[in-house]
CSV table of C-alpha atoms in Angstrom, one decimal:
chain,number,residue,atom,x,y,z
A,1,UNK,CA,21.8,-9.5,-13.1
A,2,UNK,CA,23.1,-8.2,-9.8
A,3,UNK,CA,20.3,-8.1,-7.2
A,4,UNK,CA,19.9,-5.3,-4.7
A,5,UNK,CA,20.7,-7.8,-1.9
A,6,UNK,CA,24.3,-8.0,-3.2
A,7,UNK,CA,25.6,-5.1,-1.0
A,8,UNK,CA,29.1,-5.3,-2.6
A,9,UNK,CA,27.9,-4.1,-6.0
A,10,UNK,CA,26.3,-0.8,-6.8
A,11,UNK,CA,22.7,-0.9,-7.5
A,12,UNK,CA,22.9,2.4,-9.5
A,13,UNK,CA,26.1,3.8,-11.2
A,14,UNK,CA,26.4,7.0,-13.2
A,15,UNK,CA,29.3,7.4,-15.6
A,16,UNK,CA,30.2,10.6,-17.4
A,17,UNK,CA,26.8,12.3,-17.1
A,18,UNK,CA,26.7,15.7,-18.6
A,19,UNK,CA,23.8,18.0,-19.2
A,20,UNK,CA,23.4,21.5,-20.8
A,21,UNK,CA,20.4,23.9,-20.9
A,22,UNK,CA,20.3,27.0,-23.1
A,23,UNK,CA,23.1,29.3,-21.8
A,24,UNK,CA,23.9,27.0,-18.8
A,25,UNK,CA,26.3,24.0,-18.4
A,26,UNK,CA,24.5,22.2,-15.6
A,27,UNK,CA,26.5,19.0,-15.3
A,28,UNK,CA,30.0,18.0,-16.5
A,29,UNK,CA,31.2,14.4,-16.5
A,30,UNK,CA,29.6,13.2,-13.2
A,31,UNK,CA,30.6,9.8,-11.9
A,32,UNK,CA,28.6,8.3,-8.9
A,33,UNK,CA,28.0,4.9,-7.4
A,34,UNK,CA,25.0,4.1,-5.1
A,35,UNK,CA,24.9,0.9,-3.1
A,36,UNK,CA,22.0,-1.1,-1.7
A,37,UNK,CA,21.3,-0.5,2.0
A,38,UNK,CA,23.1,2.7,2.2
A,39,UNK,CA,22.1,6.4,2.8
A,40,UNK,CA,24.1,8.3,0.3
A,41,UNK,CA,23.8,12.0,0.7
A,42,UNK,CA,24.3,14.5,-2.2
A,43,UNK,CA,25.2,18.0,-1.1
A,44,UNK,CA,26.2,21.3,-2.8
A,45,UNK,CA,25.2,24.9,-3.2
A,46,UNK,CA,22.1,25.9,-5.2
A,47,UNK,CA,23.0,25.6,-8.8
A,48,UNK,CA,25.5,22.9,-8.1
A,49,UNK,CA,23.6,20.4,-10.2
A,50,UNK,CA,22.0,18.1,-7.6
A,51,UNK,CA,18.4,18.4,-8.8
A,52,UNK,CA,19.4,18.1,-12.4
A,53,UNK,CA,21.3,15.0,-11.7
A,54,UNK,CA,18.4,13.5,-9.8
A,55,UNK,CA,15.9,14.5,-12.6
A,56,UNK,CA,18.0,12.6,-15.0
A,57,UNK,CA,17.9,9.5,-12.9
A,58,UNK,CA,14.2,10.0,-12.6
A,59,UNK,CA,13.7,10.4,-16.4
A,60,UNK,CA,12.5,14.0,-16.0
A,61,UNK,CA,15.4,15.2,-18.0
A,62,UNK,CA,17.5,13.4,-20.5
A,63,UNK,CA,21.3,13.3,-20.2
A,64,UNK,CA,23.4,14.8,-23.1
A,65,UNK,CA,26.3,12.4,-22.5
A,66,UNK,CA,27.1,9.5,-20.3
A,67,UNK,CA,25.7,6.1,-19.0
A,68,UNK,CA,23.2,5.1,-16.4
A,69,UNK,CA,23.8,1.5,-15.1
A,70,UNK,CA,21.1,0.0,-12.9
A,71,UNK,CA,21.4,-3.5,-11.5
A,72,UNK,CA,24.3,-4.1,-13.9
A,73,UNK,CA,22.4,-3.2,-17.0
A,74,UNK,CA,23.1,-0.1,-19.1
A,75,UNK,CA,19.7,1.6,-19.4
A,76,UNK,CA,18.0,4.8,-20.6
A,77,UNK,CA,15.2,6.3,-18.3
A,78,UNK,CA,12.8,8.3,-20.6
A,79,UNK,CA,10.0,9.2,-18.0
A,80,UNK,CA,9.3,9.0,-14.4
A,81,UNK,CA,6.9,6.2,-14.9
A,82,UNK,CA,9.7,4.1,-16.3
A,83,UNK,CA,11.9,5.0,-13.4
A,84,UNK,CA,9.0,3.9,-11.0
A,85,UNK,CA,8.7,0.6,-12.8
A,86,UNK,CA,12.4,0.0,-12.5
A,87,UNK,CA,12.2,0.7,-8.7
A,88,UNK,CA,13.5,4.3,-8.6
A,89,UNK,CA,11.3,6.8,-6.9
A,90,UNK,CA,11.8,10.4,-6.0
A,91,UNK,CA,10.2,12.5,-3.3
A,92,UNK,CA,10.4,16.1,-4.5
A,93,UNK,CA,11.0,19.1,-2.5
A,94,UNK,CA,7.9,20.6,-4.2
A,95,UNK,CA,5.3,18.0,-3.5
A,96,UNK,CA,3.4,16.4,-6.4
A,97,UNK,CA,0.3,15.3,-4.6
A,98,UNK,CA,-3.1,16.1,-6.1
A,99,UNK,CA,-5.1,18.1,-3.5
A,100,UNK,CA,-8.6,17.3,-4.6
A,101,UNK,CA,-7.9,13.6,-4.6
A,102,UNK,CA,-8.1,11.4,-1.4
A,103,UNK,CA,-5.0,10.2,0.4
A,104,UNK,CA,-5.8,6.7,-0.9
A,105,UNK,CA,-6.1,7.8,-4.5
A,106,UNK,CA,-2.8,9.7,-4.2
A,107,UNK,CA,-1.1,6.7,-2.8
A,108,UNK,CA,-2.4,4.3,-5.5
A,109,UNK,CA,-2.1,6.8,-8.5
A,110,UNK,CA,-0.8,4.8,-11.4
A,111,UNK,CA,-1.2,1.4,-9.8
A,112,UNK,CA,-4.9,1.2,-9.9
A,113,UNK,CA,-4.9,-1.8,-12.2
A,114,UNK,CA,-3.3,-3.8,-9.5
A,115,UNK,CA,-6.7,-4.0,-7.8
A,116,UNK,CA,-8.7,-4.9,-10.9
A,117,UNK,CA,-10.8,-8.1,-10.6
A,118,UNK,CA,-13.1,-9.3,-13.3
A,119,UNK,CA,-13.0,-5.8,-14.8
A,120,UNK,CA,-14.0,-4.2,-11.6
A,121,UNK,CA,-11.8,-2.0,-9.4
A,122,UNK,CA,-11.7,-2.9,-5.7
A,123,UNK,CA,-12.1,0.5,-4.0
A,124,UNK,CA,-12.6,-1.1,-0.6
A,125,UNK,CA,-9.2,-3.0,-0.9
A,126,UNK,CA,-7.5,0.2,-2.0
A,127,UNK,CA,-8.9,2.0,1.1
A,128,UNK,CA,-7.9,-0.9,3.4
A,129,UNK,CA,-4.3,-1.0,2.2
A,130,UNK,CA,-3.9,2.8,2.3
A,131,UNK,CA,-5.3,2.9,5.8
A,132,UNK,CA,-2.9,0.1,6.9
A,133,UNK,CA,0.0,2.3,5.6
A,134,UNK,CA,-1.3,5.4,7.4
A,135,UNK,CA,-1.6,3.4,10.6
A,136,UNK,CA,2.0,2.0,10.1
A,137,UNK,CA,3.4,5.5,9.8
A,138,UNK,CA,1.3,6.8,12.7
A,139,UNK,CA,-0.6,9.4,10.6
A,140,UNK,CA,-4.0,10.3,12.2
A,141,UNK,CA,-6.0,10.4,9.1
A,142,UNK,CA,-8.7,8.4,7.3
A,143,UNK,CA,-7.6,7.1,3.9
A,144,UNK,CA,-10.7,8.7,2.3
A,145,UNK,CA,-9.8,12.2,3.4
A,146,UNK,CA,-8.6,14.7,0.7
A,147,UNK,CA,-5.0,15.5,0.6
A,148,UNK,CA,-5.8,19.3,0.6
A,149,UNK,CA,-6.8,19.0,4.3
A,150,UNK,CA,-3.3,17.8,5.3
A,151,UNK,CA,-0.5,20.0,6.4
A,152,UNK,CA,2.6,20.4,4.2
A,153,UNK,CA,4.6,18.2,6.6
A,154,UNK,CA,1.9,15.3,6.4
A,155,UNK,CA,1.7,15.6,2.6
A,156,UNK,CA,5.5,15.0,2.7
A,157,UNK,CA,5.0,11.9,4.6
A,158,UNK,CA,2.3,10.6,2.2
A,159,UNK,CA,4.9,11.0,-0.7
A,160,UNK,CA,7.3,8.8,1.4
A,161,UNK,CA,4.5,6.3,2.0
A,162,UNK,CA,3.9,6.3,-1.8
A,163,UNK,CA,7.4,5.4,-2.5
A,164,UNK,CA,7.4,2.5,0.1
A,165,UNK,CA,4.2,1.3,-1.5
A,166,UNK,CA,5.7,1.2,-4.9
A,167,UNK,CA,8.4,-1.1,-3.4
A,168,UNK,CA,11.2,1.2,-4.7
A,169,UNK,CA,14.7,-0.1,-4.5
A,170,UNK,CA,16.2,3.4,-4.9
A,171,UNK,CA,14.4,6.3,-3.1
A,172,UNK,CA,15.6,9.9,-3.8
A,173,UNK,CA,14.7,12.3,-1.1
A,174,UNK,CA,15.0,16.0,-1.9
A,175,UNK,CA,14.9,18.2,1.2
A,176,UNK,CA,12.5,15.8,3.0
A,177,UNK,CA,12.7,17.5,6.4
A,178,UNK,CA,12.4,21.1,5.2
A,179,UNK,CA,8.7,21.3,6.3
A,180,UNK,CA,8.8,18.7,9.1
A,181,UNK,CA,8.9,19.4,12.9
A,182,UNK,CA,11.7,17.8,15.1
A,183,UNK,CA,9.3,15.1,16.1
A,184,UNK,CA,8.2,14.4,12.5
A,185,UNK,CA,12.0,14.5,11.3
A,186,UNK,CA,12.8,11.8,13.9
A,187,UNK,CA,9.9,9.7,12.6
A,188,UNK,CA,11.3,10.1,9.1
A,189,UNK,CA,14.8,9.0,10.3
A,190,UNK,CA,13.3,5.8,11.8
A,191,UNK,CA,11.6,5.1,8.5
A,192,UNK,CA,14.9,5.7,6.6
A,193,UNK,CA,16.6,3.2,9.0
A,194,UNK,CA,13.9,0.7,8.3
A,195,UNK,CA,14.3,1.1,4.5
A,196,UNK,CA,18.0,0.8,4.7
A,197,UNK,CA,17.7,-2.3,6.8
A,198,UNK,CA,15.4,-3.7,4.1
A,199,UNK,CA,18.2,-3.1,1.4
A,200,UNK,CA,16.8,0.0,-0.1
A,201,UNK,CA,19.3,2.6,-1.3
A,202,UNK,CA,18.5,6.2,-0.2
A,203,UNK,CA,19.8,9.2,-2.1
A,204,UNK,CA,19.4,12.0,0.4
A,205,UNK,CA,19.5,15.8,-0.5
A,206,UNK,CA,19.6,18.2,2.3
A,207,UNK,CA,21.1,21.6,3.2
A,208,UNK,CA,21.0,20.6,6.9
A,209,UNK,CA,24.5,19.5,7.2
A,210,UNK,CA,24.3,18.2,10.8
A,211,UNK,CA,21.4,16.0,9.5
A,212,UNK,CA,23.5,14.8,6.6
A,213,UNK,CA,26.4,13.9,8.8
A,214,UNK,CA,24.2,12.1,11.3
A,215,UNK,CA,22.2,10.0,8.7
A,216,UNK,CA,24.6,9.2,5.9
A,217,UNK,CA,27.0,6.4,5.2
A,218,UNK,CA,28.6,8.3,2.5
A,219,UNK,CA,28.4,11.9,1.2
A,220,UNK,CA,29.1,13.1,-2.4
A,221,UNK,CA,29.8,16.7,-3.1
A,222,UNK,CA,28.9,18.6,-6.3
A,223,UNK,CA,30.2,22.2,-7.1
A,224,UNK,CA,29.2,24.2,-10.1
A,225,UNK,CA,28.0,21.1,-11.9
A,226,UNK,CA,31.2,19.2,-11.3
A,227,UNK,CA,31.9,16.2,-9.0
A,228,UNK,CA,34.2,17.2,-6.1
A,229,UNK,CA,34.4,13.9,-4.3
A,230,UNK,CA,32.8,11.3,-2.1
A,231,UNK,CA,33.7,10.9,1.6
A,232,UNK,CA,32.6,8.5,4.4
A,233,UNK,CA,30.4,10.5,6.7
A,234,UNK,CA,31.9,9.3,9.9
A,235,UNK,CA,35.3,10.7,8.8
A,236,UNK,CA,33.9,14.0,7.7
A,237,UNK,CA,33.6,17.2,9.8
A,238,UNK,CA,31.1,19.9,9.2
A,239,UNK,CA,33.8,22.4,8.3
A,240,UNK,CA,35.4,20.0,5.8
A,241,UNK,CA,32.1,19.5,4.2
A,242,UNK,CA,31.3,23.2,3.8
A,243,UNK,CA,34.8,23.8,2.4
A,244,UNK,CA,34.2,21.0,-0.2
A,245,UNK,CA,30.8,22.4,-1.1
A,246,UNK,CA,31.7,26.1,-1.5
A,247,UNK,CA,35.4,26.1,-2.0
A,248,UNK,CA,35.8,28.5,0.9
A,249,UNK,CA,35.3,28.5,4.7
A,250,UNK,CA,32.2,30.1,6.1
A,251,UNK,CA,33.1,31.1,9.6
A,252,UNK,CA,29.8,32.6,10.6
A,253,UNK,CA,26.5,31.2,9.2
A,254,UNK,CA,24.4,33.6,11.4
A,255,UNK,CA,26.1,37.0,11.0
A,256,UNK,CA,23.6,38.8,13.4
A,257,UNK,CA,24.8,42.3,14.1
A,258,UNK,CA,23.6,44.4,17.0
A,259,UNK,CA,21.7,47.4,15.6
A,260,UNK,CA,19.9,50.3,17.4
A,261,UNK,CA,16.4,49.1,17.9
A,262,UNK,CA,13.8,52.0,17.7
A,263,UNK,CA,10.2,52.5,18.6
A,264,UNK,CA,7.4,50.1,17.7
A,265,UNK,CA,6.4,50.5,14.0
A,266,UNK,CA,4.0,47.5,13.8
A,267,UNK,CA,1.5,46.2,16.2
A,268,UNK,CA,-1.3,43.6,16.3
A,269,UNK,CA,-3.9,43.4,19.0
A,270,UNK,CA,-6.2,40.4,19.8
A,271,UNK,CA,-6.1,38.9,16.3
A,272,UNK,CA,-8.4,35.9,16.0
A,273,UNK,CA,-9.4,33.6,13.1
A,274,UNK,CA,-12.0,31.2,14.5
A,275,UNK,CA,-10.8,27.6,14.8
A,276,UNK,CA,-7.3,28.5,13.8
A,277,UNK,CA,-5.7,31.1,16.3
A,278,UNK,CA,-6.9,33.6,18.9
A,279,UNK,CA,-5.8,36.4,21.2
A,280,UNK,CA,-2.6,37.2,19.2
A,281,UNK,CA,-1.0,40.4,20.3
A,282,UNK,CA,2.7,41.5,19.7
A,283,UNK,CA,4.7,44.4,18.4
A,284,UNK,CA,7.7,44.8,16.1
A,285,UNK,CA,10.2,47.7,16.6
A,286,UNK,CA,12.2,49.5,13.9
A,287,UNK,CA,15.4,47.5,13.3
A,288,UNK,CA,14.1,44.5,15.2
A,289,UNK,CA,14.1,40.9,14.0
A,290,UNK,CA,11.1,39.2,15.7
A,291,UNK,CA,11.4,35.4,15.6
A,292,UNK,CA,8.3,33.3,15.7
A,293,UNK,CA,8.9,29.8,16.8
A,294,UNK,CA,6.7,26.7,17.5
A,295,UNK,CA,5.9,23.3,16.2
A,296,UNK,CA,4.5,22.6,12.8
A,297,UNK,CA,0.8,23.1,12.9
A,298,UNK,CA,1.0,25.5,15.8
A,299,UNK,CA,-0.6,28.3,13.8
A,300,UNK,CA,2.6,30.4,13.0
A,301,UNK,CA,2.0,30.6,9.2
A,302,UNK,CA,-1.6,31.1,9.5
A,303,UNK,CA,-1.1,34.2,11.7
A,304,UNK,CA,1.2,36.0,9.3
A,305,UNK,CA,-1.0,34.9,6.2
A,306,UNK,CA,-3.9,36.6,7.9
A,307,UNK,CA,-2.0,39.7,8.7
A,308,UNK,CA,-1.0,39.9,5.0
A,309,UNK,CA,-4.5,39.4,3.8
A,310,UNK,CA,-4.2,35.9,2.4
A,311,UNK,CA,-6.8,34.5,4.9
A,312,UNK,CA,-9.6,36.5,6.6
A,313,UNK,CA,-9.4,37.6,10.2
A,314,UNK,CA,-12.4,37.1,12.4
A,315,UNK,CA,-11.4,40.0,14.6
A,316,UNK,CA,-8.5,42.1,15.8
A,317,UNK,CA,-6.5,45.3,15.1
A,318,UNK,CA,-3.5,45.8,12.9
A,319,UNK,CA,-1.5,49.0,13.2
A,320,UNK,CA,1.5,50.4,11.2
A,321,UNK,CA,3.3,53.4,12.6
A,322,UNK,CA,0.3,54.0,14.9
A,323,UNK,CA,-2.3,54.0,12.1
A,324,UNK,CA,-5.0,51.3,12.0
A,325,UNK,CA,-5.0,49.4,8.8
A,326,UNK,CA,-7.8,47.5,7.0
A,327,UNK,CA,-6.1,44.5,5.2
A,328,UNK,CA,-8.5,42.4,3.3
A,329,UNK,CA,-6.3,41.4,0.4
A,330,UNK,CA,-2.6,41.1,-0.1
A,331,UNK,CA,-2.6,44.1,-2.3
A,332,UNK,CA,-3.8,46.1,0.7
A,333,UNK,CA,-0.8,45.0,2.7
A,334,UNK,CA,1.6,45.8,-0.3
A,335,UNK,CA,0.2,49.3,-0.6
A,336,UNK,CA,0.8,49.8,3.1
A,337,UNK,CA,4.5,48.8,2.5
A,338,UNK,CA,4.2,45.4,4.1
A,339,UNK,CA,5.9,42.5,2.2
A,340,UNK,CA,5.6,38.8,2.7
A,341,UNK,CA,7.7,35.9,1.6
A,342,UNK,CA,5.7,32.7,1.9
A,343,UNK,CA,7.2,29.2,2.7
A,344,UNK,CA,5.1,27.8,-0.1
A,345,UNK,CA,6.9,29.3,-3.0
A,346,UNK,CA,5.2,27.0,-5.6
A,347,UNK,CA,1.7,27.5,-4.4
A,348,UNK,CA,1.7,31.1,-3.2
A,349,UNK,CA,5.1,32.8,-3.8
A,350,UNK,CA,5.7,32.3,-7.5
A,351,UNK,CA,4.0,32.0,-10.9
A,352,UNK,CA,6.1,29.1,-12.1
A,353,UNK,CA,5.5,29.6,-15.8
A,354,UNK,CA,6.6,33.1,-15.8
A,355,UNK,CA,10.1,34.8,-15.9
A,356,UNK,CA,12.2,35.9,-13.0
A,357,UNK,CA,11.5,39.5,-14.1
A,358,UNK,CA,7.8,39.1,-14.3
A,359,UNK,CA,7.6,37.3,-10.8
A,360,UNK,CA,9.6,40.1,-9.1
A,361,UNK,CA,7.7,42.9,-10.6
A,362,UNK,CA,4.2,41.4,-10.3
A,363,UNK,CA,3.2,42.9,-6.9
A,364,UNK,CA,4.7,46.3,-8.0
A,365,UNK,CA,3.3,46.8,-11.5
A,366,UNK,CA,1.7,50.1,-10.6
A,367,UNK,CA,5.1,51.4,-9.8
A,368,UNK,CA,6.4,50.6,-13.2
A,369,UNK,CA,3.5,52.1,-15.1
A,370,UNK,CA,3.7,55.4,-16.9
A,371,UNK,CA,0.6,56.9,-18.4
A,372,UNK,CA,-1.1,53.3,-18.5
A,373,UNK,CA,2.0,51.7,-20.1
A,374,UNK,CA,4.6,49.5,-18.5
A,375,UNK,CA,8.0,51.2,-18.5
A,376,UNK,CA,9.9,47.9,-19.4
A,377,UNK,CA,13.3,49.6,-19.1
A,378,UNK,CA,12.8,50.7,-15.5
A,379,UNK,CA,11.1,47.3,-14.7
A,380,UNK,CA,14.2,45.4,-16.1
A,381,UNK,CA,16.7,47.6,-14.3
A,382,UNK,CA,15.0,47.3,-11.0
A,383,UNK,CA,14.3,43.6,-11.2
A,384,UNK,CA,18.0,42.9,-12.4
A,385,UNK,CA,19.3,44.9,-9.5
A,386,UNK,CA,17.5,43.0,-6.8
A,387,UNK,CA,18.1,39.6,-8.3
A,388,UNK,CA,21.8,40.4,-8.5
A,389,UNK,CA,21.8,41.7,-4.9
A,390,UNK,CA,20.3,38.3,-3.8
A,391,UNK,CA,22.7,36.5,-6.2
A,392,UNK,CA,20.1,34.6,-8.1
A,393,UNK,CA,22.0,32.2,-10.3
A,394,UNK,CA,20.6,32.6,-13.9
A,395,UNK,CA,21.9,33.5,-17.4
A,396,UNK,CA,19.0,36.0,-17.7
A,397,UNK,CA,16.2,37.6,-15.7
A,398,UNK,CA,13.9,36.4,-18.5
A,399,UNK,CA,14.5,32.8,-17.5
A,400,UNK,CA,11.4,31.0,-16.3
A,401,UNK,CA,11.4,30.4,-12.6
A,402,UNK,CA,10.3,26.8,-13.1
A,403,UNK,CA,13.7,26.2,-14.5
A,404,UNK,CA,15.6,27.4,-11.4
A,405,UNK,CA,16.7,25.4,-8.5
A,406,UNK,CA,14.6,25.4,-5.4
A,407,UNK,CA,17.0,27.8,-3.6
A,408,UNK,CA,17.1,30.2,-6.5
A,409,UNK,CA,13.4,30.1,-6.6
A,410,UNK,CA,13.3,31.1,-2.9
A,411,UNK,CA,15.6,34.0,-3.7
A,412,UNK,CA,13.2,35.2,-6.3
A,413,UNK,CA,10.4,35.1,-3.7
A,414,UNK,CA,12.5,37.2,-1.3
A,415,UNK,CA,13.4,39.6,-4.2
A,416,UNK,CA,9.7,40.3,-4.7
A,417,UNK,CA,9.4,41.5,-1.1
A,418,UNK,CA,12.7,43.5,-1.0
A,419,UNK,CA,12.3,45.3,-4.2
A,420,UNK,CA,10.8,48.4,-2.7
A,421,UNK,CA,12.4,48.0,0.8
A,422,UNK,CA,9.2,47.8,2.8
A,423,UNK,CA,8.6,49.1,6.3
A,424,UNK,CA,7.8,45.6,7.5
A,425,UNK,CA,9.1,42.4,6.0
A,426,UNK,CA,7.4,39.0,7.0
A,427,UNK,CA,9.5,36.0,6.0
A,428,UNK,CA,8.1,32.5,6.5
A,429,UNK,CA,11.0,30.0,6.5
A,430,UNK,CA,13.5,32.4,4.9
A,431,UNK,CA,16.2,29.7,4.2
A,432,UNK,CA,14.1,26.7,3.5
A,433,UNK,CA,15.8,24.7,0.8
A,434,UNK,CA,18.7,27.3,0.7
A,435,UNK,CA,22.2,26.2,0.6
A,436,UNK,CA,24.7,27.1,3.3
A,437,UNK,CA,26.3,29.9,1.3
A,438,UNK,CA,23.0,31.5,0.4
A,439,UNK,CA,21.8,31.2,4.0
A,440,UNK,CA,24.7,33.3,5.1
A,441,UNK,CA,24.0,35.8,2.3
A,442,UNK,CA,20.3,36.0,3.2
A,443,UNK,CA,21.0,36.5,6.9
A,444,UNK,CA,23.5,39.3,6.1
A,445,UNK,CA,20.8,41.0,3.9
A,446,UNK,CA,18.3,40.7,6.9
A,447,UNK,CA,20.9,42.5,9.1
A,448,UNK,CA,21.4,45.1,6.4
A,449,UNK,CA,17.7,45.8,6.3
A,450,UNK,CA,17.4,45.9,10.1
A,451,UNK,CA,20.3,48.5,10.3
A,452,UNK,CA,18.2,50.7,7.9
A,453,UNK,CA,15.3,50.5,10.4
A,454,UNK,CA,13.2,47.9,8.8
A,455,UNK,CA,11.1,45.7,11.1
A,456,UNK,CA,11.3,42.0,10.3
A,457,UNK,CA,9.0,39.1,11.3
A,458,UNK,CA,10.8,35.7,10.8
A,459,UNK,CA,9.1,32.3,11.1
A,460,UNK,CA,11.6,29.4,11.2
A,461,UNK,CA,11.5,25.8,12.0
A,462,UNK,CA,15.3,25.7,12.4
A,463,UNK,CA,16.2,26.4,15.9
A,464,UNK,CA,19.7,27.6,15.2
A,465,UNK,CA,18.2,30.2,12.8
A,466,UNK,CA,15.6,31.4,15.4
A,467,UNK,CA,18.4,31.6,18.1
A,468,UNK,CA,21.0,33.1,15.8
A,469,UNK,CA,19.0,35.8,14.0
A,470,UNK,CA,16.2,36.9,16.4
A,471,UNK,CA,16.4,40.0,18.8
A,472,UNK,CA,13.1,38.7,20.5
A,473,UNK,CA,11.2,35.4,20.2
A,474,UNK,CA,7.6,34.6,20.6
A,475,UNK,CA,6.5,31.0,20.8
A,476,UNK,CA,3.1,29.8,19.3
A,477,UNK,CA,1.4,26.7,20.4
A,478,UNK,CA,-2.2,25.6,19.7
A,479,UNK,CA,-2.9,29.0,17.9
A,480,UNK,CA,-1.9,31.1,21.0
A,481,UNK,CA,1.2,32.9,22.2
A,482,UNK,CA,2.7,30.5,24.8
A,483,UNK,CA,5.6,32.7,25.7
A,484,UNK,CA,8.0,35.5,24.8
A,485,UNK,CA,11.8,35.7,25.2
A,486,UNK,CA,14.5,38.3,24.8
A,487,UNK,CA,17.3,36.5,22.9
A,488,UNK,CA,19.8,36.4,25.7
A,489,UNK,CA,21.1,33.1,27.1
A,490,UNK,CA,17.9,31.4,25.8
A,491,UNK,CA,18.3,27.7,24.6
A,492,UNK,CA,16.6,25.5,22.3
A,493,UNK,CA,15.2,23.5,25.1
A,494,UNK,CA,13.6,26.6,26.6
A,495,UNK,CA,11.7,27.2,23.3
A,496,UNK,CA,10.7,23.6,22.8
A,497,UNK,CA,9.5,23.3,26.5
A,498,UNK,CA,7.4,26.4,26.0
A,499,UNK,CA,5.9,25.2,22.6
A,500,UNK,CA,4.6,21.9,23.9
């Protein structure tokens, strides 16, 4: 058997992999070689087949045709537990941690028997080993703390720690930096370098193309479920990569258009949530895109969640068109024509087991009801219209959202908010996990909405997006507004300096 230390031979090879779902041909005859001690990026638009291919490697889906060759042996992987035993781990974009369990229990899940001695489980040894891993990765937590108390970014790091602990030989990372700050991303890149030096093969999936080109040894491209090619990263430009991904050139990722900005339509005064944020005051004008920047954990998401009624405010005033609002629940915000698209699409944004149609219409059922009965024809027409407008890739609006790619799930979240064209749209990480073509489409839609006079609040951790799409930017740090900028000749360094 070829060992992972033999860097001249693939540790994992795919030959002729094909997969179909009802009404969809997801993969067609995919060939791929992954070598030890390399970072091999897999890129493509949403719906290109990346996640399906990785789920086949992980044993979540079963291939229809083809072979999987691991360490020179032809194998079948029937479940994620089999993949882990083989040394193949996957860090999903939607995290799989169990919130009510401790950090230590999450790290050791499935491996508890390794600490059994004379029929007794050594809890203290588990805590000791877990704490050592937390300290190694510079995470400021006790191993006994519950996962639910961690930020999304730190939960992501725990998943990476878990894969390292499982002594994986192949680690699949699906959008690992989508919820990480710049500092946390750099920490992750150091970890990847260490894993690579130890002979681990990294399969890296990301829509951040600069990141892909910086980290990767090789890059493979999928398009519409087919293999386009593999290139050495150092010989590949961003424009070439985009052209291979989408089959066309995208000349402008941030198609910000200058529109007439009107009077203030939305205002908050002295918002406070004890222990989270305080003294938050800002306004949004008609046709304006207000960008909210700041480091992960600064309180950006918590502020807009309280505005929308997801979390309670301690004090403060919210006004829409000069009228004071009392928002105690998201339904209050929706009734006042305020829409919110959360960054947490799985936990807040979507009902995963329901259809696209049901998810889009859910906040608006009263609008589709006639004499106490749901007007299903009207509901279908409206949900189909908005899903087609946002180019959700699906054979039917009756498809369950759990079967969509992460990017298409995000488009459904946006469709919910845009269905009734609200007065104010709040978007938290609008293009997180979205491919480069869809990013441009969503940015264009945001400009269309602004031209019609809608006010937009946009939170983004991607500095090019903040700088490229905002008319005005406020910077949050430590739960307070640290600064405000008009987007003219402002740099990324200006924002980071203000945020710290």
